[in-house]
Amino acid sequence: MLLVVTYSRAARRDLRNVCRAHEETVVRRFGRAALFEATGHGAFLACRLREKHSDDVQVERTRPFNEFADADPEVREAAAAYEARDEPSTPYRRFAAGTDHPDPAALKRRDLPDGR
């Protein structure tokens, strides 16, 4: 997919107009941003917005997140355990202390596998 992010009022207006006119290519709209299908038409629309608005439009190629291929089992297990915690107001740092769950500092340093 192509993530198109706008940084000016004019670029947002044109993104909104493009999304309305080409709904078949728009995967999702987020106000200042939209996801386009990774097709020639999606690329055309993204390039057209970049051409017109230059640095006020950012385009990134994305791919869906597959939690089973992209996240380590211990990360998934920690997330599941944290969401099942007894006290909903307990911060993760305190929840993970003294357990086998990864601490927040370690999670922040850990890169996701490329998975391509």
Coordinates of C-alpha atoms in Angstrom, one line a residue, residues 5-98:
V5 CA 0.5 12.2 4.3
T6 CA -0.3 15.9 3.7
Y7 CA 1.2 18.9 5.6
S8 CA -0.7 21.9 4.2
R9 CA -4.3 22.9 3.9
A10 CA -4.2 22.9 0.1
A11 CA -2.6 19.4 0.0
R12 CA -5.3 18.1 2.4
R13 CA -8.0 19.6 0.3
D14 CA -6.6 17.9 -2.8
L15 CA -6.1 14.6 -1.0
R16 CA -9.8 14.7 0.1
N17 CA -10.9 15.5 -3.5
V18 CA -8.7 12.7 -4.9
C19 CA -10.1 10.2 -2.4
R20 CA -13.7 11.2 -3.3
A21 CA -13.1 10.9 -7.0
H22 CA -11.2 7.6 -6.8
E23 CA -12.7 5.6 -4.0
E24 CA -11.9 2.3 -5.7
T25 CA -8.1 3.0 -5.2
V26 CA -8.4 4.3 -1.6
V27 CA -8.0 1.7 1.0
R28 CA -8.5 4.0 4.0
R29 CA -8.7 7.7 4.8
F30 CA -7.4 9.3 8.0
G31 CA -8.0 13.0 7.5
R32 CA -4.5 14.3 6.8
A33 CA -3.5 10.9 5.3
A34 CA -4.8 8.1 3.2
L35 CA -3.8 4.6 2.2
F36 CA -3.9 3.9 -1.6
E37 CA -3.7 0.5 -3.2
A38 CA -0.2 -0.4 -4.4
T39 CA -1.2 -0.3 -8.1
G40 CA -0.2 1.9 -10.9
H41 CA -3.2 4.0 -10.3
G42 CA -2.4 4.4 -6.6
A43 CA 1.1 5.4 -7.6
F44 CA -0.2 7.9 -10.2
L45 CA -2.4 9.6 -7.7
A46 CA 0.3 9.8 -5.1
C47 CA 2.8 11.2 -7.6
R48 CA 0.3 13.7 -8.9
L49 CA -0.2 15.0 -5.3
R50 CA 3.6 15.2 -4.8
E51 CA 4.1 17.0 -8.1
K52 CA 1.5 19.6 -7.2
H53 CA 2.4 20.1 -3.5
S54 CA 6.0 19.0 -3.4
D55 CA 7.2 18.8 0.2
D56 CA 3.7 19.2 1.6
V57 CA 3.0 15.6 0.5
Q58 CA 4.9 12.6 1.8
V59 CA 4.5 9.2 0.2
E60 CA 5.7 5.9 1.9
R61 CA 5.3 2.4 0.7
T62 CA 3.9 0.2 3.4
R63 CA 2.9 -3.4 3.9
P64 CA 0.4 -4.9 6.4
F65 CA 1.7 -5.9 9.8
N66 CA 1.4 -9.6 10.4
E67 CA 1.8 -10.1 14.2
F68 CA 2.8 -13.8 13.8
A69 CA 5.6 -13.1 11.3
D70 CA 6.6 -9.6 12.3
A71 CA 6.6 -9.8 16.1
D72 CA 8.6 -12.3 18.3
P73 CA 6.4 -14.8 20.3
E74 CA 7.6 -13.2 23.6
V75 CA 6.3 -9.8 22.5
R76 CA 2.9 -11.3 21.5
E77 CA 2.8 -13.2 24.8
A78 CA 3.7 -10.1 26.8
A79 CA 1.0 -8.1 25.0
A80 CA -1.6 -10.8 25.7
A81 CA -0.6 -11.1 29.4
Y82 CA -0.6 -7.3 29.8
E83 CA -4.1 -7.0 28.4
A84 CA -5.3 -9.8 30.7
R85 CA -3.8 -8.1 33.8
D86 CA -5.9 -7.8 37.0
E87 CA -5.5 -4.1 37.5
P88 CA -6.1 -2.1 34.2
S89 CA -4.3 1.0 35.6
T90 CA -1.0 -0.9 36.1
P91 CA 1.7 0.5 33.7
Y92 CA 3.5 -2.0 31.6
R93 CA 6.9 -1.2 33.3
R94 CA 5.5 -2.2 36.7
F95 CA 3.6 -5.2 35.2
A96 CA 6.8 -6.6 33.6
A97 CA 9.1 -6.1 36.6
G98 CA 10.2 -9.4 38.1

